[in-house]
Coordinates of N, CA, C and O in Angstrom, one line a residue:
M256 N 0.8 -1.2 0.0 CA 0.0 0.0 0.0 C 0.8 1.2 0.0 O 0.5 2.2 -0.7
S257 N 1.9 1.2 0.8 CA 2.7 2.4 0.9 C 3.4 2.6 -0.5 O 3.7 3.7 -0.8
K258 N 3.5 1.6 -1.3 CA 4.1 1.7 -2.6 C 3.1 2.4 -3.6 O 3.6 3.0 -4.5
S259 N 1.8 2.2 -3.4 CA 0.8 2.8 -4.3 C 0.7 4.3 -4.1 O 0.4 5.0 -5.1
Y260 N 1.0 4.8 -2.9 CA 1.0 6.3 -2.8 C 2.0 7.0 -3.7 O 1.6 8.0 -4.3
P261 N 3.2 6.6 -3.7 CA 4.1 7.3 -4.6 C 3.7 7.2 -6.1 O 3.8 8.1 -6.8
A262 N 3.1 6.1 -6.4 CA 2.6 5.9 -7.8 C 1.5 6.9 -8.1 O 1.5 7.6 -9.1
I263 N 0.6 7.0 -7.1 CA -0.5 8.0 -7.3 C 0.0 9.4 -7.3 O -0.4 10.2 -8.1
A264 N 1.0 9.7 -6.4 CA 1.6 11.0 -6.4 C 2.3 11.3 -7.7 O 2.2 12.5 -8.2
V265 N 2.9 10.4 -8.3 CA 3.6 10.6 -9.6 C 2.6 10.9 -10.7 O 2.7 11.8 -11.5
V266 N 1.5 10.1 -10.7 CA 0.4 10.3 -11.7 C -0.2 11.6 -11.5 O -0.5 12.4 -12.4
A267 N -0.5 12.0 -10.2 CA -1.1 13.3 -9.9 C -0.2 14.4 -10.4 O -0.6 15.4 -11.0
L268 N 1.1 14.2 -10.1 CA 2.1 15.3 -10.5 C 2.1 15.4 -12.0 O 2.1 16.5 -12.5
A269 N 2.1 14.3 -12.7 CA 2.1 14.3 -14.2 C 0.9 14.9 -14.7 O 0.9 15.8 -15.6
L270 N -0.3 14.6 -14.1 CA -1.5 15.3 -14.5 C -1.5 16.8 -14.2 O -1.9 17.6 -15.1
G271 N -1.0 17.1 -13.1 CA -0.8 18.5 -12.7 C 0.0 19.3 -13.7 O -0.3 20.4 -14.1
L272 N 1.1 18.7 -14.1 CA 2.0 19.3 -15.0 C 1.4 19.4 -16.4 O 1.5 20.4 -17.1
A273 N 0.7 18.4 -16.8 CA 0.0 18.4 -18.1 C -1.1 19.5 -18.1 O -1.2 20.3 -19.0
I274 N -1.9 19.6 -17.0 CA -2.9 20.6 -16.9 C -2.2 22.0 -16.9 O -2.7 22.9 -17.6
A275 N -1.2 22.1 -16.1 CA -0.5 23.4 -16.0 C 0.1 23.8 -17.4 O 0.0 24.9 -17.9
G276 N 0.6 22.8 -18.1 CA 1.1 23.0 -19.4 C 0.0 23.4 -20.4 O 0.2 24.4 -21.1
C277 N -1.1 22.8 -20.3 CA -2.2 23.2 -21.1 C -2.7 24.6 -20.8 O -2.9 25.4 -21.6
G278 N -2.8 24.8 -19.4 CA -3.2 26.1 -19.0 C -2.2 27.2 -19.4 O -2.6 28.2 -19.9
G279 N -0.9 26.8 -19.2 CA 0.1 27.8 -19.6 C 0.1 28.0 -21.1 O 0.1 29.2 -21.5
G280 N -0.1 27.0 -21.8 CA -0.2 27.1 -23.3 C -1.4 27.9 -23.6 O -1.4 28.8 -24.4
G281 N -2.5 27.6 -22.9 CA -3.8 28.3 -23.2 C -3.6 29.8 -22.8 O -4.0 30.6 -23.5
G282 N -2.9 29.9 -21.6 CA -2.7 31.3 -21.2 C -1.8 32.0 -22.2 O -2.1 33.2 -22.5
S283 N -0.8 31.3 -22.7 CA 0.1 32.0 -23.6 C -0.6 32.3 -24.9 O -0.5 33.3 -25.5
S284 N -1.4 31.3 -25.4 CA -2.1 31.5 -26.6 C -3.2 32.5 -26.4 O -3.4 33.4 -27.2
S285 N -3.8 32.5 -25.2 CA -4.8 33.5 -24.9 C -4.2 34.9 -24.9 O -4.7 35.8 -25.4
S286 N -3.0 34.9 -24.2 CA -2.4 36.2 -24.1 C -1.9 36.7 -25.4 O -2.0 37.8 -25.8
T287 N -1.4 35.8 -26.3 CA -1.1 36.2 -27.6 C -2.3 36.7 -28.4 O -2.3 37.7 -29.0
S288 N -3.3 35.8 -28.3 CA -4.5 36.2 -29.0 C -5.1 37.5 -28.4 O -5.5 38.4 -29.1
S289 N -5.2 37.6 -27.1 CA -5.8 38.8 -26.6 C -4.8 39.9 -26.8 O -5.2 41.0 -27.0
G290 N -3.5 39.6 -26.8 CA -2.5 40.7 -27.2 C -2.8 41.2 -28.6 O -2.9 42.4 -28.8
S291 N -3.0 40.3 -29.5 CA -3.3 40.8 -30.9 C -4.7 41.4 -31.0 O -4.9 42.4 -31.6
E292 N -5.6 40.8 -30.3 CA -7.0 41.4 -30.3 C -6.9 42.8 -29.6 O -7.4 43.7 -30.1
G293 N -6.1 42.8 -28.5 CA -5.9 44.1 -27.8 C -5.3 45.1 -28.8 O -5.7 46.2 -28.9
G294 N -4.3 44.6 -29.5 CA -3.6 45.4 -30.5 C -4.6 46.0 -31.5 O -4.6 47.1 -31.8
S295 N -5.4 45.0 -32.0 CA -6.3 45.5 -33.0 C -7.4 46.4 -32.4 O -7.8 47.4 -33.0
S296 N -7.8 46.1 -31.2 CA -8.8 47.0 -30.7 C -8.2 48.3 -30.3 O -8.8 49.4 -30.4
E297 N -6.9 48.3 -29.9 CA -6.2 49.6 -29.7 C -6.1 50.3 -31.0 O -6.4 51.5 -31.0
S298 N -5.8 49.6 -32.0 CA -5.7 50.3 -33.3 C -7.1 50.9 -33.7 O -7.2 52.0 -34.1
A299 N -8.1 50.0 -33.5 CA -9.4 50.5 -33.9 C -9.8 51.7 -33.1 O -10.3 52.6 -33.5
S300 N -9.4 51.5 -31.8 CA -9.7 52.6 -30.9 C -9.0 53.9 -31.3 O -9.5 55.0 -31.3
A301 N -7.7 53.7 -31.6 CA -6.9 54.9 -32.0 C -7.5 55.4 -33.3 O -7.7 56.6 -33.5
G302 N -7.9 54.5 -34.2 CA -8.5 55.0 -35.4 C -9.8 55.7 -35.1 O -10.1 56.7 -35.7
G303 N -10.6 55.1 -34.1 CA -11.8 55.7 -33.7 C -11.6 57.1 -33.2 O -12.3 58.0 -33.5
T304 N -10.5 57.2 -32.4 CA -10.3 58.6 -31.8 C -10.0 59.5 -32.9 O -10.5 60.6 -33.0
S305 N -9.1 59.1 -33.8 CA -8.8 60.1 -34.9 C -10.0 60.3 -35.8 O -10.2 61.4 -36.2
G306 N -10.8 59.3 -36.0 CA -12.0 59.4 -36.8 C -12.9 60.4 -36.1 O -13.5 61.3 -36.7
S307 N -13.1 60.2 -34.8 CA -14.0 61.1 -34.1 C -13.5 62.5 -34.0 O -14.2 63.5 -33.9
R308 N -12.2 62.7 -34.0 CA -11.6 64.0 -33.9 C -12.0 64.8 -35.1 O -12.3 66.0 -35.0
Y309 N -12.0 64.2 -36.3 CA -12.4 64.9 -37.5 C -13.8 64.6 -37.9 O -14.6 65.5 -37.8
G310 N -14.1 63.4 -38.3 CA -15.5 63.1 -38.7 C -16.5 63.3 -37.6 O -17.4 64.1 -37.7
G311 N -16.2 62.7 -36.4 CA -17.0 62.9 -35.2 C -17.1 64.3 -34.8 O -18.1 64.8 -34.4
G312 N -16.0 65.0 -34.9 CA -15.9 66.4 -34.6 C -16.9 67.2 -35.4 O -17.7 68.1 -34.9
S313 N -17.0 66.9 -36.7 CA -17.9 67.6 -37.5 C -19.3 67.3 -37.1 O -20.2 68.1 -37.1
E314 N -19.5 66.0 -36.8 CA -20.9 65.6 -36.4 C -21.2 66.3 -35.1 O -22.3 66.8 -35.0
E315 N -20.3 66.3 -34.2 CA -20.6 67.0 -32.9 C -20.9 68.4 -33.2 O -21.8 69.0 -32.6
S316 N -20.0 69.0 -34.0 CA -20.3 70.4 -34.3 C -21.6 70.6 -34.9 O -22.3 71.5 -34.5
A317 N -22.0 69.8 -35.9 CA -23.3 69.9 -36.5 C -24.4 69.8 -35.5 O -25.4 70.4 -35.6
N318 N -24.2 68.9 -34.5 CA -25.2 68.7 -33.5 C -25.2 69.8 -32.4 O -25.9 69.7 -31.4
G319 N -24.3 70.8 -32.5 CA -24.3 71.9 -31.6 C -23.4 71.8 -30.4 O -23.6 72.5 -29.4
N320 N -22.3 71.0 -30.5 CA -21.3 71.0 -29.4 C -20.3 72.2 -29.7 O -20.3 72.8 -30.7
S321 N -19.5 72.3 -28.6 CA -18.6 73.5 -28.6 C -17.7 73.8 -29.8 O -16.9 72.9 -30.2
G322 N -17.8 75.0 -30.3 CA -16.9 75.4 -31.4 C -15.5 75.8 -30.8 O -14.6 75.8 -31.6
A323 N -15.4 76.0 -29.5 CA -14.1 76.2 -28.9 C -13.2 75.1 -29.2 O -12.0 75.2 -29.2
E324 N -13.8 73.8 -29.5 CA -12.9 72.7 -29.8 C -12.2 72.9 -31.1 O -11.2 72.3 -31.4
S325 N -12.7 73.8 -31.9 CA -12.1 74.0 -33.2 C -10.7 74.4 -33.1 O -9.8 73.9 -33.9
A326 N -10.3 75.1 -32.1 CA -8.9 75.5 -32.0 C -8.1 74.3 -31.6 O -6.9 74.3 -31.9
G327 N -8.7 73.3 -31.0 CA -8.0 72.1 -30.6 C -8.0 71.0 -31.7 O -7.6 69.9 -31.4
G328 N -8.3 71.3 -32.9 CA -8.2 70.3 -34.0 C -9.5 69.9 -34.6 O -9.6 69.0 -35.4
V329 N -10.6 70.7 -34.4 CA -11.9 70.4 -35.0 C -12.2 71.4 -36.1 O -12.0 72.6 -35.9
V330 N -12.7 70.9 -37.2 CA -13.1 71.7 -38.3 C -14.4 72.4 -38.0 O -15.4 71.8 -37.6
A331 N -14.4 73.7 -38.1 CA -15.6 74.5 -37.7 C -16.7 74.2 -38.8 O -16.5 74.1 -40.0
V332 N -18.0 74.1 -38.3 CA -19.1 74.0 -39.1 C -20.0 75.2 -39.0 O -20.3 75.6 -37.9
V333 N -20.3 75.8 -40.1 CA -21.2 77.0 -40.1 C -22.5 76.6 -40.7 O -22.6 76.0 -41.7
S334 N -23.6 77.0 -40.0 CA -24.9 76.7 -40.5 C -25.8 77.9 -40.3 O -25.3 79.0 -40.0
V335 N -27.1 77.8 -40.5 CA -28.1 78.9 -40.4 C -29.1 78.5 -39.4 O -29.6 77.4 -39.3
A336 N -29.5 79.5 -38.6 CA -30.6 79.3 -37.6 C -31.2 80.6 -37.3 O -30.6 81.7 -37.6
P337 N -32.4 80.6 -36.8 CA -33.1 81.9 -36.5 C -32.5 82.6 -35.2 O -32.2 81.9 -34.3
A338 N -32.4 83.9 -35.3 CA -32.0 84.7 -34.2 C -33.1 85.6 -33.9 O -33.9 86.1 -34.8
S339 N -33.3 86.0 -32.6 CA -34.6 86.6 -32.2 C -34.9 87.9 -32.9 O -36.1 88.1 -33.3
G340 N -34.0 88.8 -33.2 CA -34.3 90.1 -33.8 C -34.1 90.2 -35.3 O -34.4 91.2 -35.9
V341 N -33.4 89.2 -35.9 CA -32.9 89.4 -37.3 C -33.2 88.3 -38.3 O -32.7 88.3 -39.4
G342 N -34.0 87.3 -37.9 CA -34.3 86.2 -38.8 C -33.2 85.2 -38.9 O -32.5 85.0 -37.9
K343 N -33.1 84.5 -40.0 CA -32.2 83.4 -40.1 C -30.8 84.0 -40.4 O -30.6 84.7 -41.4
V344 N -29.8 83.6 -39.6 CA -28.4 84.1 -39.8 C -27.4 83.0 -39.6 O -27.8 81.9 -39.2
L345 N -26.2 83.3 -39.9 CA -25.1 82.3 -39.7 C -24.9 82.0 -38.2 O -24.9 83.0 -37.4
V346 N -24.7 80.8 -37.9 CA -24.4 80.4 -36.5 C -23.2 79.4 -36.5 O -22.9 78.8 -37.5
D347 N -22.6 79.4 -35.3 CA -21.4 78.5 -35.1 C -21.9 77.1 -34.8 O -23.1 76.8 -34.7
P348 N -20.9 76.2 -34.5 CA -21.3 74.8 -34.2 C -22.3 74.6 -33.0 O -22.9 73.7 -32.8
K349 N -22.3 75.6 -32.1 CA -23.1 75.6 -30.9 C -24.5 76.3 -31.1 O -25.3 76.3 -30.2
G350 N -24.7 76.8 -32.3 CA -25.9 77.5 -32.7 C -25.9 78.9 -32.3 O -26.9 79.6 -32.3
M351 N -24.7 79.4 -31.9 CA -24.6 80.8 -31.5 C -24.4 81.7 -32.7 O -23.7 81.4 -33.7
T352 N -25.1 82.9 -32.6 CA -25.1 83.9 -33.7 C -23.6 84.3 -34.0 O -22.8 84.6 -33.1
L353 N -23.3 84.3 -35.3 CA -22.0 84.8 -35.8 C -22.2 86.2 -36.3 O -23.2 86.6 -37.0
Y354 N -21.2 87.1 -36.1 CA -21.2 88.5 -36.4 C -20.0 88.8 -37.3 O -18.9 88.1 -37.3
Y355 N -20.1 89.9 -38.1 CA -18.9 90.5 -38.7 C -18.7 91.9 -38.1 O -19.6 92.5 -37.6
F356 N -17.5 92.4 -38.3 CA -17.1 93.6 -37.7 C -16.8 94.6 -38.9 O -15.9 94.3 -39.7
Q357 N -17.5 95.7 -38.9 CA -17.3 96.6 -40.1 C -15.9 97.2 -40.2 O -15.5 97.5 -41.3
K358 N -15.2 97.2 -39.1 CA -13.8 97.8 -39.2 C -12.9 96.8 -39.9 O -11.8 97.2 -40.4
D359 N -13.3 95.5 -40.0 CA -12.4 94.6 -40.7 C -12.2 94.9 -42.2 O -11.2 94.4 -42.8
Q360 N -13.1 95.6 -42.8 CA -13.1 95.8 -44.2 C -13.2 94.5 -45.0 O -12.2 93.7 -45.0
K361 N -14.3 94.3 -45.6 CA -14.6 93.0 -46.3 C -13.5 92.7 -47.3 O -13.1 93.5 -48.1
G362 N -13.1 91.4 -47.2 CA -12.1 90.9 -48.1 C -10.6 91.4 -47.9 O -9.8 91.1 -48.7
S363 N -10.4 92.1 -46.8 CA -9.0 92.6 -46.5 C -8.1 91.5 -46.1 O -6.9 91.7 -46.2
G364 N -8.6 90.3 -45.7 CA -7.7 89.2 -45.4 C -7.1 89.3 -44.0 O -6.2 88.6 -43.6
Q365 N -7.6 90.3 -43.2 CA -7.1 90.4 -41.8 C -8.2 90.8 -40.8 O -9.2 91.4 -41.2
S366 N -7.9 90.5 -39.6 CA -8.9 90.9 -38.5 C -8.3 92.1 -37.8 O -7.1 92.1 -37.5
K367 N -9.2 93.0 -37.5 CA -8.8 94.2 -36.7 C -9.3 94.1 -35.3 O -9.4 95.1 -34.5
C368 N -9.7 92.9 -34.9 CA -10.2 92.6 -33.6 C -9.3 91.7 -32.8 O -9.2 90.5 -33.1
E369 N -8.4 92.3 -32.0 CA -7.4 91.6 -31.2 C -7.5 92.0 -29.8 O -8.2 92.9 -29.4
G370 N -6.8 91.3 -28.9 CA -6.8 91.6 -27.5 C -8.1 91.7 -26.8 O -8.9 90.7 -26.9
P371 N -8.5 92.8 -26.1 CA -9.7 92.9 -25.4 C -10.9 92.8 -26.4 O -12.0 92.2 -26.0
C372 N -10.8 93.2 -27.6 CA -11.9 93.1 -28.6 C -12.1 91.6 -28.8 O -13.3 91.1 -28.8
A373 N -11.1 90.8 -29.0 CA -11.3 89.3 -29.3 C -11.8 88.6 -28.0 O -12.3 87.5 -28.2
S374 N -11.6 89.2 -26.9 CA -12.1 88.6 -25.6 C -13.6 88.8 -25.6 O -14.4 87.9 -25.2
A375 N -14.1 90.0 -26.0 CA -15.5 90.3 -26.0 C -16.2 89.6 -27.3 O -17.4 89.3 -27.2
W376 N -15.5 89.5 -28.4 CA -16.0 89.0 -29.6 C -15.1 87.9 -30.1 O -14.3 88.1 -31.0
P377 N -15.2 86.7 -29.5 CA -14.3 85.6 -29.8 C -14.4 85.2 -31.3 O -15.5 85.0 -31.8
P378 N -13.2 85.2 -32.0 CA -13.2 84.8 -33.4 C -13.6 83.3 -33.5 O -13.3 82.5 -32.7
L379 N -14.3 83.0 -34.6 CA -14.6 81.6 -34.9 C -13.4 81.0 -35.6 O -13.1 81.4 -36.7
T380 N -12.7 80.0 -35.0 CA -11.5 79.5 -35.5 C -11.8 78.0 -36.0 O -12.8 77.4 -35.6
T381 N -10.9 77.5 -36.8 CA -11.0 76.2 -37.3 C -9.6 75.6 -37.5 O -8.6 76.3 -37.6
S382 N -9.6 74.2 -37.6 CA -8.3 73.6 -37.8 C -8.1 73.3 -39.3 O -7.0 72.8 -39.7
G383 N -9.0 73.6 -40.1 CA -8.9 73.4 -41.6 C -10.0 74.0 -42.3 O -10.6 75.0 -41.8
T384 N -10.3 73.6 -43.5 CA -11.3 74.2 -44.3 C -12.7 74.0 -43.6 O -13.1 72.9 -43.3
P385 N -13.4 75.2 -43.3 CA -14.6 75.1 -42.6 C -15.7 74.4 -43.5 O -15.6 74.4 -44.7
E386 N -16.7 73.8 -42.8 CA -17.8 73.1 -43.5 C -19.1 73.9 -43.5 O -19.4 74.6 -42.5
A387 N -19.8 73.9 -44.6 CA -21.1 74.6 -44.7 C -22.2 73.6 -44.5 O -22.2 72.5 -45.0
K388 N -23.2 73.9 -43.7 CA -24.4 73.1 -43.5 C -25.7 73.9 -43.6 O -25.6 75.1 -43.4
G389 N -26.7 73.2 -44.0 CA -28.1 73.8 -43.9 C -28.2 75.2 -44.5 O -28.6 76.1 -43.7
G390 N -28.0 75.4 -45.8 CA -28.2 76.7 -46.4 C -27.0 77.6 -46.5 O -27.1 78.7 -47.2
V391 N -25.9 77.3 -45.9 CA -24.7 78.1 -46.0 C -24.0 77.7 -47.3 O -24.0 76.5 -47.7
K392 N -23.5 78.7 -48.0 CA -22.8 78.4 -49.3 C -21.3 78.2 -49.1 O -20.6 79.1 -48.6
S393 N -20.9 77.0 -49.3 CA -19.5 76.6 -49.0 C -18.5 77.5 -49.8 O -17.4 77.8 -49.4
A394 N -19.0 78.0 -51.0 CA -18.1 78.8 -51.8 C -17.8 80.2 -51.2 O -16.8 80.8 -51.5
M395 N -18.7 80.6 -50.2 CA -18.5 81.8 -49.5 C -17.7 81.7 -48.3 O -17.3 82.7 -47.6
L396 N -17.4 80.5 -47.9 CA -16.6 80.2 -46.6 C -15.1 80.3 -47.0 O -14.7 79.9 -48.1
G397 N -14.4 80.8 -46.1 CA -12.9 80.9 -46.3 C -12.3 81.0 -44.9 O -12.9 80.9 -43.9
T398 N -11.0 81.3 -44.9 CA -10.2 81.5 -43.7 C -9.2 82.6 -43.9 O -8.8 82.9 -45.0
I399 N -8.8 83.2 -42.7 CA -7.7 84.1 -42.7 C -6.8 83.7 -41.6 O -7.3 83.0 -40.6
K400 N -5.5 84.0 -41.6 CA -4.6 83.7 -40.5 C -4.6 84.9 -39.6 O -4.3 86.0 -40.0
R401 N -4.9 84.7 -38.3 CA -4.8 85.7 -37.3 C -3.4 85.9 -36.8 O -2.5 85.1 -37.1
S402 N -3.2 87.0 -36.1 CA -1.8 87.3 -35.6 C -1.2 86.3 -34.7 O 0.0 86.1 -34.6
D403 N -2.1 85.5 -34.0 CA -1.6 84.4 -33.2 C -1.4 83.1 -33.9 O -1.1 82.1 -33.4
G404 N -1.6 83.1 -35.2 CA -1.4 82.0 -36.1 C -2.6 81.1 -36.3 O -2.5 80.1 -37.1
T405 N -3.7 81.3 -35.6 CA -4.9 80.5 -35.7 C -5.6 80.9 -37.0 O -5.5 82.0 -37.5
L406 N -6.4 79.9 -37.5 CA -7.2 80.2 -38.7 C -8.6 80.7 -38.3 O -9.3 80.0 -37.5
Q407 N -9.0 81.8 -38.8 CA -10.3 82.4 -38.5 C -11.2 82.1 -39.7 O -10.8 82.4 -40.8
V408 N -12.5 81.7 -39.4 CA -13.4 81.5 -40.5 C -13.9 82.8 -41.0 O -14.2 83.7 -40.3
T409 N -14.1 82.9 -42.4 CA -14.7 84.1 -43.0 C -15.9 83.6 -43.8 O -16.0 82.5 -44.2
Y410 N -16.8 84.6 -44.1 CA -17.9 84.4 -44.9 C -18.1 85.6 -45.8 O -18.2 86.7 -45.3
A411 N -18.2 85.4 -47.1 CA -18.3 86.5 -48.0 C -17.2 87.5 -47.8 O -17.4 88.7 -48.0
G412 N -16.0 87.1 -47.4 CA -14.9 88.0 -47.1 C -14.8 88.6 -45.8 O -13.8 89.2 -45.4
W413 N -15.8 88.3 -44.9 CA -15.9 88.9 -43.6 C -15.4 87.9 -42.5 O -16.0 86.8 -42.5
P414 N -14.4 88.2 -41.7 CA -14.1 87.3 -40.6 C -15.3 87.2 -39.6 O -16.0 88.2 -39.4
L415 N -15.5 86.1 -39.1 CA -16.7 85.8 -38.2 C -16.3 85.7 -36.7 O -15.3 85.2 -36.4
Y416 N -17.2 86.2 -35.9 CA -17.0 86.3 -34.5 C -18.3 85.9 -33.8 O -19.4 86.1 -34.3
T417 N -18.2 85.4 -32.5 CA -19.4 85.2 -31.6 C -19.3 86.4 -30.7 O -18.4 87.3 -30.7
F418 N -20.3 86.5 -29.8 CA -20.4 87.6 -28.8 C -20.6 87.1 -27.4 O -21.5 86.3 -27.2
V419 N -19.8 87.5 -26.4 CA -19.9 86.9 -25.1 C -21.2 87.2 -24.4 O -21.6 86.5 -23.5
E420 N -21.9 88.2 -24.8 CA -23.2 88.6 -24.2 C -24.3 87.7 -24.7 O -25.4 87.8 -24.2
D421 N -24.1 86.9 -25.8 CA -25.1 85.9 -26.2 C -24.9 84.7 -25.4 O -23.8 84.1 -25.5
K422 N -25.9 84.4 -24.6 CA -25.7 83.2 -23.6 C -26.3 81.9 -24.2 O -26.0 80.9 -23.6
K423 N -27.2 82.0 -25.2 CA -27.8 80.8 -25.7 C -28.2 81.0 -27.2 O -28.2 82.1 -27.6
P424 N -28.3 79.9 -27.9 CA -28.7 80.0 -29.3 C -29.9 80.8 -29.5 O -30.8 80.8 -28.7
G425 N -29.9 81.6 -30.6 CA -31.1 82.4 -30.9 C -31.0 83.8 -30.4 O -31.7 84.7 -30.8
E426 N -30.0 84.1 -29.6 CA -29.8 85.5 -29.1 C -28.9 86.2 -30.1 O -28.0 85.6 -30.7
D427 N -29.1 87.5 -30.3 CA -28.3 88.4 -31.1 C -28.1 89.7 -30.5 O -28.3 90.8 -31.0
N428 N -27.6 89.7 -29.2 CA -27.4 90.9 -28.4 C -26.3 91.8 -29.0 O -26.3 93.0 -28.6
G429 N -25.5 91.3 -29.9 CA -24.5 92.1 -30.5 C -24.9 92.9 -31.7 O -24.2 93.7 -32.3
T430 N -26.1 92.6 -32.2 CA -26.6 93.3 -33.5 C -26.6 94.8 -33.3 O -27.2 95.3 -32.4
D431 N -26.0 95.5 -34.3 CA -25.9 96.9 -34.3 C -25.2 97.5 -33.1 O -25.3 98.7 -32.8
S432 N -24.3 96.7 -32.5 CA -23.5 97.2 -31.4 C -22.4 98.0 -32.0 O -21.8 97.7 -33.0
K433 N -22.0 99.1 -31.3 CA -20.9 99.9 -31.8 C -19.8 99.7 -30.7 O -19.9 100.3 -29.6
A434 N -18.8 98.9 -30.9 CA -17.8 98.6 -30.0 C -16.5 98.4 -30.7 O -16.4 97.9 -31.8
F435 N -15.4 98.9 -30.1 CA -14.0 98.8 -30.6 C -13.9 99.5 -32.0 O -13.2 99.1 -32.8
G436 N -14.7 100.6 -32.1 CA -14.5 101.5 -33.3 C -15.3 101.2 -34.5 O -15.2 101.9 -35.5
A437 N -16.3 100.3 -34.4 CA -17.2 100.1 -35.6 C -18.4 99.3 -35.2 O -18.5 98.8 -34.0
S438 N -19.3 99.1 -36.1 CA -20.5 98.3 -35.8 C -20.4 96.8 -36.1 O -19.5 96.4 -36.9
W439 N -21.2 96.0 -35.4 CA -21.2 94.6 -35.5 C -22.6 94.1 -36.0 O -23.6 94.6 -35.5
Y440 N -22.6 93.2 -36.9 CA -23.9 92.7 -37.4 C -23.8 91.2 -37.7 O -22.7 90.7 -38.2
P441 N -24.9 90.4 -37.6 CA -24.9 89.0 -38.1 C -25.0 89.1 -39.6 O -25.2 90.1 -40.2
L442 N -24.8 87.9 -40.2 CA -24.9 87.8 -41.7 C -26.0 86.8 -42.1 O -26.1 85.7 -41.4
H443 N -26.7 87.1 -43.1 CA -27.6 86.1 -43.7 C -26.8 85.2 -44.6 O -25.6 85.5 -44.9
S444 N -27.3 84.1 -45.0 CA -26.6 83.1 -45.8 C -26.2 83.6 -47.2 O -25.3 83.1 -47.8
N445 N -26.8 84.7 -47.6 CA -26.4 85.3 -48.9 C -25.3 86.3 -48.8 O -24.8 86.9 -49.7
G446 N -24.7 86.4 -47.5 CA -23.6 87.3 -47.3 C -24.0 88.7 -46.9 O -23.1 89.5 -46.7
E447 N -25.3 89.0 -46.9 CA -25.8 90.3 -46.6 C -26.0 90.6 -45.1 O -26.3 89.6 -44.3
K448 N -25.8 91.8 -44.7 CA -26.0 92.2 -43.3 C -27.4 91.9 -42.8 O -28.4 92.1 -43.5
A449 N -27.5 91.4 -41.6 CA -28.8 91.2 -40.9 C -28.9 92.2 -39.8 O -28.0 92.4 -39.0
G450 N -29.9 93.0 -39.8 CA -30.1 94.0 -38.7 C -30.5 95.3 -39.3 O -30.8 95.4 -40.5
H451 N -30.4 96.3 -38.5 CA -31.0 97.6 -38.9 C -30.0 98.4 -39.8 O -28.8 98.3 -39.7

């Protein structure tokens, strides 16, 4: 009987090693497979991130998320929406009214709104060619380079800005405002002034 215990121990040890070997092999093949699956999901996820940065960014913009993201790599989307006092005008990705500054001089290729002016009237910036949605004419969209190197969106030759006193979509508190040396107005999709 005492001789059968070592035989059972040897068999158990052999089975244990075989199971560990299978488990180790399984673990190693699993880890290889999950490593490659992980690699592909990481790639897919990296692809997804870069996809969402551009494609998704545009979608987000079109759905009204922050245009401030545009400075961080999102292409600005310009569309049309009603504003309380002036009818349908150009709006940024968040649905906020866009204005032009008469001091800029249409088509001059530069902005005259810097420093405190740009704090009150933040320029609409983009990481690339802006997109037109819902009634906006893409041929009228363009960009200029600001003094800080960012790209500002233009429409019909006018650099575009939002206004800090507009707190929600549909407001146009900046219409006919005279600040920083000239008047401010929203634009209709035909490039004409909206307002008085």
